[in-house]
PDB file of C-alpha atoms in Angstrom:
ATOM      1  CA  MET Q  92      99.550 250.241 129.310  1.00  0.00           C
ATOM      2  CA  LEU Q  93     100.365 251.519 132.705  1.00  0.00           C
ATOM      3  CA  LEU Q  94      99.568 248.416 134.643  1.00  0.00           C
ATOM      4  CA  LYS Q  95     102.569 246.826 132.519  1.00  0.00           C
ATOM      5  CA  LEU Q  96     104.872 248.952 134.502  1.00  0.00           C
ATOM      6  CA  LYS Q  97     106.415 247.257 137.831  1.00  0.00           C
ATOM      7  CA  LYS Q  98     107.319 250.565 139.595  1.00  0.00           C
ATOM      8  CA  ALA Q  99     105.542 254.050 139.537  1.00  0.00           C
ATOM      9  CA  ASN Q 100     107.624 257.116 140.021  1.00  0.00           C
ATOM     10  CA  LEU Q 101     106.736 260.818 140.238  1.00  0.00           C
ATOM     11  CA  LEU Q 102     107.501 261.605 136.445  1.00  0.00           C
ATOM     12  CA  ALA Q 103     105.399 258.639 134.947  1.00  0.00           C
ATOM     13  CA  ILE Q 104     102.687 259.335 137.193  1.00  0.00           C
ATOM     14  CA  PHE Q 105     102.330 263.024 136.201  1.00  0.00           C
ATOM     15  CA  SER Q 106     102.931 262.650 132.594  1.00  0.00           C
ATOM     16  CA  ALA Q 107     100.208 260.029 132.447  1.00  0.00           C
ATOM     17  CA  ALA Q 108      97.677 262.132 133.762  1.00  0.00           C
ATOM     18  CA  LYS Q 109      95.446 262.808 130.845  1.00  0.00           C
ATOM     19  CA  GLY Q 110      92.147 262.763 133.093  1.00  0.00           C
ATOM     20  CA  THR Q 111      93.548 265.048 135.554  1.00  0.00           C
ATOM     21  CA  LEU Q 112      94.526 267.618 132.927  1.00  0.00           C
ATOM     22  CA  PHE Q 113      91.105 267.339 131.281  1.00  0.00           C
ATOM     23  CA  ILE Q 114      89.418 268.151 134.571  1.00  0.00           C
ATOM     24  CA  CYS Q 115      91.528 271.067 134.964  1.00  0.00           C
ATOM     25  CA  CYS Q 116      91.166 272.123 131.432  1.00  0.00           C
ATOM     26  CA  MET Q 117      87.510 272.080 131.733  1.00  0.00           C
ATOM     27  CA  LEU Q 118      87.359 274.038 135.047  1.00  0.00           C
ATOM     28  CA  LEU Q 119      89.392 276.742 133.414  1.00  0.00           C
ATOM     29  CA  PHE Q 120      87.246 276.633 130.186  1.00  0.00           C
ATOM     30  CA  PHE Q 121      83.840 277.070 132.299  1.00  0.00           C
ATOM     31  CA  TYR Q 122      85.427 279.929 134.474  1.00  0.00           C
ATOM     32  CA  TRP Q 123      86.286 281.669 131.447  1.00  0.00           C
ATOM     33  CA  LEU Q 124      82.731 280.895 129.886  1.00  0.00           C
ATOM     34  CA  PHE Q 125      80.738 282.100 132.793  1.00  0.00           C
ATOM     35  CA  LEU Q 126      83.007 285.183 133.070  1.00  0.00           C
ATOM     36  CA  ILE Q 127      82.154 286.112 129.423  1.00  0.00           C
ATOM     37  CA  LEU Q 128      78.382 285.371 130.297  1.00  0.00           C
ATOM     38  CA  THR Q 129      78.217 287.475 133.297  1.00  0.00           C
ATOM     39  CA  ASN Q 130      80.444 290.346 131.988  1.00  0.00           C
ATOM     40  CA  THR Q 131      80.015 290.620 128.481  1.00  0.00           C
ATOM     41  CA  PHE Q 132      76.534 289.570 128.010  1.00  0.00           C
ATOM     42  CA  LEU Q 133      75.310 290.694 131.465  1.00  0.00           C
ATOM     43  CA  ILE Q 134      73.393 287.410 132.455  1.00  0.00           C
ATOM     44  CA  PRO Q 135      73.014 287.298 136.090  1.00  0.00           C
ATOM     45  CA  SER Q 136      75.209 284.864 138.082  1.00  0.00           C
ATOM     46  CA  SER Q 137      72.115 283.509 139.884  1.00  0.00           C
ATOM     47  CA  ASN Q 138      71.258 281.835 136.532  1.00  0.00           C
ATOM     48  CA  PHE Q 139      74.178 279.546 137.148  1.00  0.00           C
ATOM     49  CA  VAL Q 140      74.433 279.219 141.126  1.00  0.00           C
ATOM     50  CA  GLY Q 141      71.647 277.830 143.213  1.00  0.00           C
ATOM     51  CA  ASN Q 142      71.140 277.394 147.130  1.00  0.00           C
ATOM     52  CA  ILE Q 143      69.492 275.042 149.423  1.00  0.00           C
ATOM     53  CA  PRO Q 144      65.844 276.298 148.562  1.00  0.00           C
ATOM     54  CA  SER Q 145      66.386 276.175 144.929  1.00  0.00           C
ATOM     55  CA  ILE Q 146      67.542 272.358 144.759  1.00  0.00           C
ATOM     56  CA  LEU Q 147      64.558 271.627 146.919  1.00  0.00           C
ATOM     57  CA  ARG Q 148      62.242 273.076 144.532  1.00  0.00           C
ATOM     58  CA  GLY Q 149      63.539 270.741 142.003  1.00  0.00           C
ATOM     59  CA  GLU Q 150      65.934 273.248 140.227  1.00  0.00           C
ATOM     60  CA  LEU Q 151      68.486 270.376 139.651  1.00  0.00           C
ATOM     61  CA  TRP Q 152      70.428 272.102 137.115  1.00  0.00           C
ATOM     62  CA  TYR Q 153      72.074 274.352 139.505  1.00  0.00           C
ATOM     63  CA  ILE Q 154      73.916 270.869 140.836  1.00  0.00           C
ATOM     64  CA  VAL Q 155      75.771 270.635 137.433  1.00  0.00           C
ATOM     65  CA  THR Q 156      76.330 274.631 136.690  1.00  0.00           C
ATOM     66  CA  GLY Q 157      77.135 275.437 140.391  1.00  0.00           C
ATOM     67  CA  SER Q 158      79.909 272.545 140.508  1.00  0.00           C
ATOM     68  CA  ILE Q 159      81.838 274.389 137.430  1.00  0.00           C
ATOM     69  CA  TYR Q 160      80.983 278.076 138.360  1.00  0.00           C
ATOM     70  CA  HIS Q 161      83.976 279.895 140.060  1.00  0.00           C
ATOM     71  CA  ALA Q 162      83.057 283.654 140.754  1.00  0.00           C
ATOM     72  CA  GLU Q 163      86.786 284.423 141.758  1.00  0.00           C
ATOM     73  CA  LEU Q 164      89.982 283.187 139.930  1.00  0.00           C
ATOM     74  CA  ASN Q 165      91.767 282.541 143.383  1.00  0.00           C
ATOM     75  CA  HIS Q 166      88.624 280.160 144.379  1.00  0.00           C
ATOM     76  CA  LEU Q 167      89.227 278.244 141.277  1.00  0.00           C
ATOM     77  CA  LEU Q 168      92.996 277.917 141.776  1.00  0.00           C
ATOM     78  CA  ILE Q 169      92.532 276.785 145.190  1.00  0.00           C
ATOM     79  CA  ASN Q 170      90.478 274.058 143.775  1.00  0.00           C
ATOM     80  CA  ILE Q 171      92.662 273.079 141.062  1.00  0.00           C
ATOM     81  CA  LEU Q 172      95.885 272.650 143.320  1.00  0.00           C
ATOM     82  CA  PRO Q 173      94.770 269.430 145.177  1.00  0.00           C
ATOM     83  CA  ILE Q 174      93.480 268.271 141.599  1.00  0.00           C
ATOM     84  CA  ILE Q 175      96.893 268.413 140.089  1.00  0.00           C
ATOM     85  CA  ILE Q 176      98.536 266.923 143.068  1.00  0.00           C
ATOM     86  CA  LEU Q 177      96.003 264.278 144.079  1.00  0.00           C
ATOM     87  CA  GLY Q 178      94.410 263.323 140.728  1.00  0.00           C
ATOM     88  CA  PRO Q 179      97.604 261.632 138.961  1.00  0.00           C
ATOM     89  CA  PHE Q 180      98.141 259.443 142.068  1.00  0.00           C
ATOM     90  CA  ILE Q 181      94.540 258.472 141.744  1.00  0.00           C
ATOM     91  CA  GLU Q 182      94.402 258.080 137.920  1.00  0.00           C
ATOM     92  CA  TRP Q 183      97.458 256.026 138.008  1.00  0.00           C
ATOM     93  CA  LYS Q 184      95.794 253.146 139.626  1.00  0.00           C
ATOM     94  CA  ILE Q 185      91.895 253.659 138.783  1.00  0.00           C
ATOM     95  CA  GLY Q 186      92.058 254.996 135.297  1.00  0.00           C
ATOM     96  CA  SER Q 187      91.153 258.093 133.604  1.00  0.00           C
ATOM     97  CA  ILE Q 188      87.567 257.462 132.843  1.00  0.00           C
ATOM     98  CA  ALA Q 189      86.905 256.341 136.612  1.00  0.00           C
ATOM     99  CA  LEU Q 190      88.750 259.478 137.790  1.00  0.00           C
ATOM    100  CA  VAL Q 191      86.575 262.027 135.525  1.00  0.00           C
ATOM    101  CA  THR Q 192      83.671 260.373 136.122  1.00  0.00           C
ATOM    102  CA  SER Q 193      83.987 260.396 139.877  1.00  0.00           C
ATOM    103  CA  PHE Q 194      85.220 263.870 139.908  1.00  0.00           C
ATOM    104  CA  PHE Q 195      82.262 265.398 138.572  1.00  0.00           C
ATOM    105  CA  VAL Q 196      79.373 262.914 139.577  1.00  0.00           C
ATOM    106  CA  SER Q 197      80.711 263.328 143.191  1.00  0.00           C
ATOM    107  CA  SER Q 198      79.867 267.041 143.244  1.00  0.00           C
ATOM    108  CA  TRP Q 199      76.068 266.281 142.225  1.00  0.00           C
ATOM    109  CA  ILE Q 200      75.963 263.299 144.758  1.00  0.00           C
ATOM    110  CA  ALA Q 201      77.340 265.607 147.448  1.00  0.00           C
ATOM    111  CA  THR Q 202      75.178 268.508 146.784  1.00  0.00           C
ATOM    112  CA  LEU Q 203      72.069 266.434 146.935  1.00  0.00           C
ATOM    113  CA  LEU Q 204      73.106 265.044 150.257  1.00  0.00           C
ATOM    114  CA  PHE Q 205      74.059 268.673 151.622  1.00  0.00           C
ATOM    115  CA  CYS Q 206      70.492 269.936 150.397  1.00  0.00           C
ATOM    116  CA  PHE Q 207      68.137 266.995 151.219  1.00  0.00           C
ATOM    117  CA  VAL Q 208      69.961 265.481 154.504  1.00  0.00           C
ATOM    118  CA  PHE Q 209      71.318 268.751 155.755  1.00  0.00           C
ATOM    119  CA  GLY Q 210      69.254 271.529 154.614  1.00  0.00           C
ATOM    120  CA  GLY Q 211      66.851 271.363 157.550  1.00  0.00           C
ATOM    121  CA  TYR Q 212      69.654 271.265 160.006  1.00  0.00           C
ATOM    122  CA  ILE Q 213      71.330 274.564 158.298  1.00  0.00           C
ATOM    123  CA  GLN Q 214      68.133 276.402 158.600  1.00  0.00           C
ATOM    124  CA  THR Q 215      67.576 275.647 162.274  1.00  0.00           C
ATOM    125  CA  SER Q 216      70.682 275.755 163.309  1.00  0.00           C
ATOM    126  CA  PHE Q 217      72.126 278.901 161.537  1.00  0.00           C
ATOM    127  CA  GLY Q 218      68.836 280.854 160.258  1.00  0.00           C
ATOM    128  CA  ILE Q 219      67.343 281.807 156.956  1.00  0.00           C
ATOM    129  CA  GLY Q 220      70.340 283.776 155.860  1.00  0.00           C
ATOM    130  CA  LEU Q 221      72.752 280.835 155.311  1.00  0.00           C
ATOM    131  CA  TYR Q 222      69.653 278.643 154.220  1.00  0.00           C
ATOM    132  CA  VAL Q 223      69.363 280.737 151.170  1.00  0.00           C
ATOM    133  CA  TYR Q 224      73.436 281.073 150.766  1.00  0.00           C
ATOM    134  CA  THR Q 225      74.332 280.501 147.308  1.00  0.00           C
ATOM    135  CA  PHE Q 226      77.080 277.733 146.761  1.00  0.00           C
ATOM    136  CA  ASN Q 227      79.416 277.531 143.793  1.00  0.00           C
ATOM    137  CA  GLY Q 228      82.867 275.708 142.740  1.00  0.00           C
ATOM    138  CA  ALA Q 229      84.205 272.327 142.800  1.00  0.00           C
ATOM    139  CA  SER Q 230      85.141 272.183 146.464  1.00  0.00           C
ATOM    140  CA  LEU Q 231      82.701 269.125 147.086  1.00  0.00           C
ATOM    141  CA  SER Q 232      84.368 267.317 143.989  1.00  0.00           C
ATOM    142  CA  VAL Q 233      87.809 268.012 145.450  1.00  0.00           C
ATOM    143  CA  TYR Q 234      87.195 266.663 148.893  1.00  0.00           C
ATOM    144  CA  ALA Q 235      85.595 263.429 147.218  1.00  0.00           C
ATOM    145  CA  LEU Q 236      89.039 262.756 145.904  1.00  0.00           C
ATOM    146  CA  PHE Q 237      90.276 261.866 149.601  1.00  0.00           C
ATOM    147  CA  PRO Q 238      88.563 258.315 149.869  1.00  0.00           C
ATOM    148  CA  LEU Q 239      89.824 257.755 146.436  1.00  0.00           C
ATOM    149  CA  VAL Q 240      93.505 258.729 147.118  1.00  0.00           C
ATOM    150  CA  VAL Q 241      92.767 255.830 150.103  1.00  0.00           C
ATOM    151  CA  LEU Q 242      91.606 253.438 147.301  1.00  0.00           C
ATOM    152  CA  ALA Q 243      94.678 254.343 144.950  1.00  0.00           C
ATOM    153  CA  TYR Q 244      96.987 253.537 148.002  1.00  0.00           C
ATOM    154  CA  LEU Q 245      95.512 250.399 148.748  1.00  0.00           C
ATOM    155  CA  ILE Q 246      95.343 249.088 145.197  1.00  0.00           C
ATOM    156  CA  LYS Q 247      98.751 247.028 144.937  1.00  0.00           C
ATOM    157  CA  LYS Q 248      99.518 247.393 141.058  1.00  0.00           C
ATOM    158  CA  PRO Q 249     101.160 249.422 139.713  1.00  0.00           C
ATOM    159  CA  VAL Q 250     103.117 249.856 142.764  1.00  0.00           C
ATOM    160  CA  PHE Q 251     104.027 253.347 143.914  1.00  0.00           C
ATOM    161  CA  SER Q 252     107.409 254.195 144.316  1.00  0.00           C
ATOM    162  CA  LEU Q 253     108.802 255.075 148.051  1.00  0.00           C
ATOM    163  CA  ILE Q 254     109.093 258.795 147.017  1.00  0.00           C
ATOM    164  CA  SER Q 255     105.566 258.818 145.542  1.00  0.00           C
ATOM    165  CA  LYS Q 256     103.996 257.401 148.908  1.00  0.00           C
ATOM    166  CA  ILE Q 257     105.634 260.026 150.888  1.00  0.00           C
ATOM    167  CA  VAL Q 258     104.440 262.822 148.734  1.00  0.00           C
ATOM    168  CA  LEU Q 259     100.714 261.362 148.740  1.00  0.00           C
ATOM    169  CA  PHE Q 260     100.728 260.971 152.119  1.00  0.00           C
ATOM    170  CA  GLY Q 261     102.172 264.414 152.977  1.00  0.00           C
ATOM    171  CA  VAL Q 262      99.759 266.086 150.417  1.00  0.00           C
ATOM    172  CA  PHE Q 263      96.565 263.950 151.719  1.00  0.00           C
ATOM    173  CA  TRP Q 264      97.147 264.892 155.625  1.00  0.00           C
ATOM    174  CA  CYS Q 265      97.854 268.712 154.463  1.00  0.00           C
ATOM    175  CA  PHE Q 266      94.359 269.142 152.802  1.00  0.00           C
ATOM    176  CA  ILE Q 267      92.131 266.685 154.950  1.00  0.00           C
ATOM    177  CA  PHE Q 268      92.517 269.533 157.463  1.00  0.00           C
ATOM    178  CA  GLY Q 269      89.465 271.355 155.610  1.00  0.00           C
ATOM    179  CA  ILE Q 270      87.039 268.754 157.264  1.00  0.00           C
ATOM    180  CA  ILE Q 271      88.350 268.709 160.800  1.00  0.00           C
ATOM    181  CA  PRO Q 272      85.732 270.563 163.145  1.00  0.00           C
ATOM    182  CA  ASN Q 273      87.053 273.773 164.581  1.00  0.00           C
ATOM    183  CA  ALA Q 274      85.556 275.070 167.923  1.00  0.00           C
ATOM    184  CA  SER Q 275      85.994 278.742 166.736  1.00  0.00           C
ATOM    185  CA  ALA Q 276      84.727 278.512 163.441  1.00  0.00           C
ATOM    186  CA  SER Q 277      82.025 280.648 161.990  1.00  0.00           C
ATOM    187  CA  ASP Q 278      78.725 279.704 160.857  1.00  0.00           C
ATOM    188  CA  VAL Q 279      79.618 280.293 157.472  1.00  0.00           C
ATOM    189  CA  GLU Q 280      82.737 278.120 157.952  1.00  0.00           C
ATOM    190  CA  ILE Q 281      80.735 275.367 159.781  1.00  0.00           C
ATOM    191  CA  MET Q 282      78.476 275.105 156.929  1.00  0.00           C
ATOM    192  CA  THR Q 283      81.321 274.712 154.285  1.00  0.00           C
ATOM    193  CA  GLN Q 284      82.734 272.138 156.524  1.00  0.00           C
ATOM    194  CA  ILE Q 285      79.285 270.160 156.465  1.00  0.00           C
ATOM    195  CA  ALA Q 286      79.393 270.583 152.668  1.00  0.00           C
ATOM    196  CA  HIS Q 287      83.060 269.136 152.502  1.00  0.00           C
ATOM    197  CA  LEU Q 288      81.721 266.325 154.494  1.00  0.00           C
ATOM    198  CA  CYS Q 289      79.413 265.814 152.135  1.00  0.00           C
ATOM    199  CA  GLY Q 290      82.103 265.412 149.381  1.00  0.00           C
ATOM    200  CA  VAL Q 291      83.920 263.094 151.485  1.00  0.00           C
ATOM    201  CA  LEU Q 292      80.767 260.976 151.654  1.00  0.00           C
ATOM    202  CA  ALA Q 293      79.955 260.968 147.869  1.00  0.00           C
ATOM    203  CA  GLY Q 294      83.794 260.191 147.254  1.00  0.00           C
ATOM    204  CA  LEU Q 295      83.227 257.259 149.505  1.00  0.00           C
ATOM    205  CA  LEU Q 296      79.953 256.303 147.609  1.00  0.00           C
ATOM    206  CA  CYS Q 297      81.937 256.561 144.112  1.00  0.00           C
ATOM    207  CA  THR Q 298      84.933 254.553 145.842  1.00  0.00           C
ATOM    208  CA  PHE Q 299      82.619 252.049 146.729  1.00  0.00           C
ATOM    209  CA  ILE Q 300      81.080 251.528 143.261  1.00  0.00           C
ATOM    210  CA  ILE Q 301      84.470 251.644 141.416  1.00  0.00           C
ATOM    211  CA  LEU Q 302      85.554 248.505 143.966  1.00  0.00           C
ATOM    212  CA  ILE Q 303      82.412 246.845 142.731  1.00  0.00           C
ATOM    213  CA  LEU Q 304      83.074 247.414 139.274  1.00  0.00           C
ATOM    214  CA  ARG Q 305      86.744 246.591 139.417  1.00  0.00           C
ATOM    215  CA  ASN Q 306      85.737 243.042 141.557  1.00  0.00           C
ATOM    216  CA  TRP Q 307      82.311 242.109 140.182  1.00  0.00           C
ATOM    217  CA  LYS Q 308      83.173 238.957 138.888  1.00  0.00           C
ATOM    218  CA  LYS Q 309      84.519 238.001 142.355  1.00  0.00           C
ATOM    219  CA  ILE Q 310      81.141 238.790 144.200  1.00  0.00           C
ATOM    220  CA  PRO Q 311      78.896 235.911 144.524  1.00  0.00           C
ATOM    221  CA  PHE Q 312      75.633 237.640 143.684  1.00  0.00           C
ATOM    222  CA  PHE Q 313      77.176 238.559 140.079  1.00  0.00           C
ATOM    223  CA  ARG Q 314      78.562 235.039 139.512  1.00  0.00           C
ATOM    224  CA  PRO Q 315      76.931 232.780 136.982  1.00  0.00           C
ATOM    225  CA  LYS Q 316      74.690 230.084 138.555  1.00  0.00           C
ATOM    226  CA  SER Q 317      75.358 226.506 137.941  1.00  0.00           C
ATOM    227  CA  ILE Q 318      72.868 224.591 136.053  1.00  0.00           C
ATOM    228  CA  ASN Q 319      72.436 221.193 137.483  1.00  0.00           C
TER     229      ASN Q 319
END
C-alpha cells in the first residue's frame, strides 16, 4: 500500500505508524499491569526484573519481563519518546511486522550480550554491587532502533521528503549521544552505556537479518541451482 506512494511526508509517515502505536500501547499496558501486580497484589518487583547472575544461572524469563517492566512512569515516557519519533520513519520503510519484531527481539538479544559477553568485565571492573544490579525497561530496544534508522534512510523507496530527512537526521543525532563515552561518567553510567551499546549491536544484527530477508533471492547461496 505505502510502496505505491512516490513521496513520503510527515503526516503520511506518522498516520501509517500502526506498529509504532502497537509498541507504545504494549509498553503502557505492561506498565499498568506490573503496577497493579506490585502495588495491589504486593508481588515483589524482583519477580519481574533480573540481573547478570540470574541470567547466567539460566533464569531467562527475566529477559522478557525485564524488557517491558518500568518501575517509574518517567522512565517509560523517556523510552517512549524516541519510539514515537523514530519508529514511524523505520516502519515506513521496513513495515510494521519487521519493526515490532525487531523492537522486542533486539532487547532479548542485547540482554544476552550484556550478561554473557560483558558480565565478567562488569564484575571485575565495577565490583559485585553493579554486578548484581537489577536492570529493567525498554532502553536496549530503543538503542536498537538506531541501526534500523540508518537502514530506513538507505532504502530508496518509498522516498522521504526533504523535511522528513531533516527531522530524522536531527533526532537521530540527538539520541545517539547516549552511547558516546563520557570521561566523567560514574560507574553506573558507564554500565548503562555498555548496555546501550549492546542494544545497538542487537539492532545491527536485526538490520542484517532484515537485509537478508529483503534480498534473499539476490544472494547466490539462496538461488536455486540449475540442473544440467
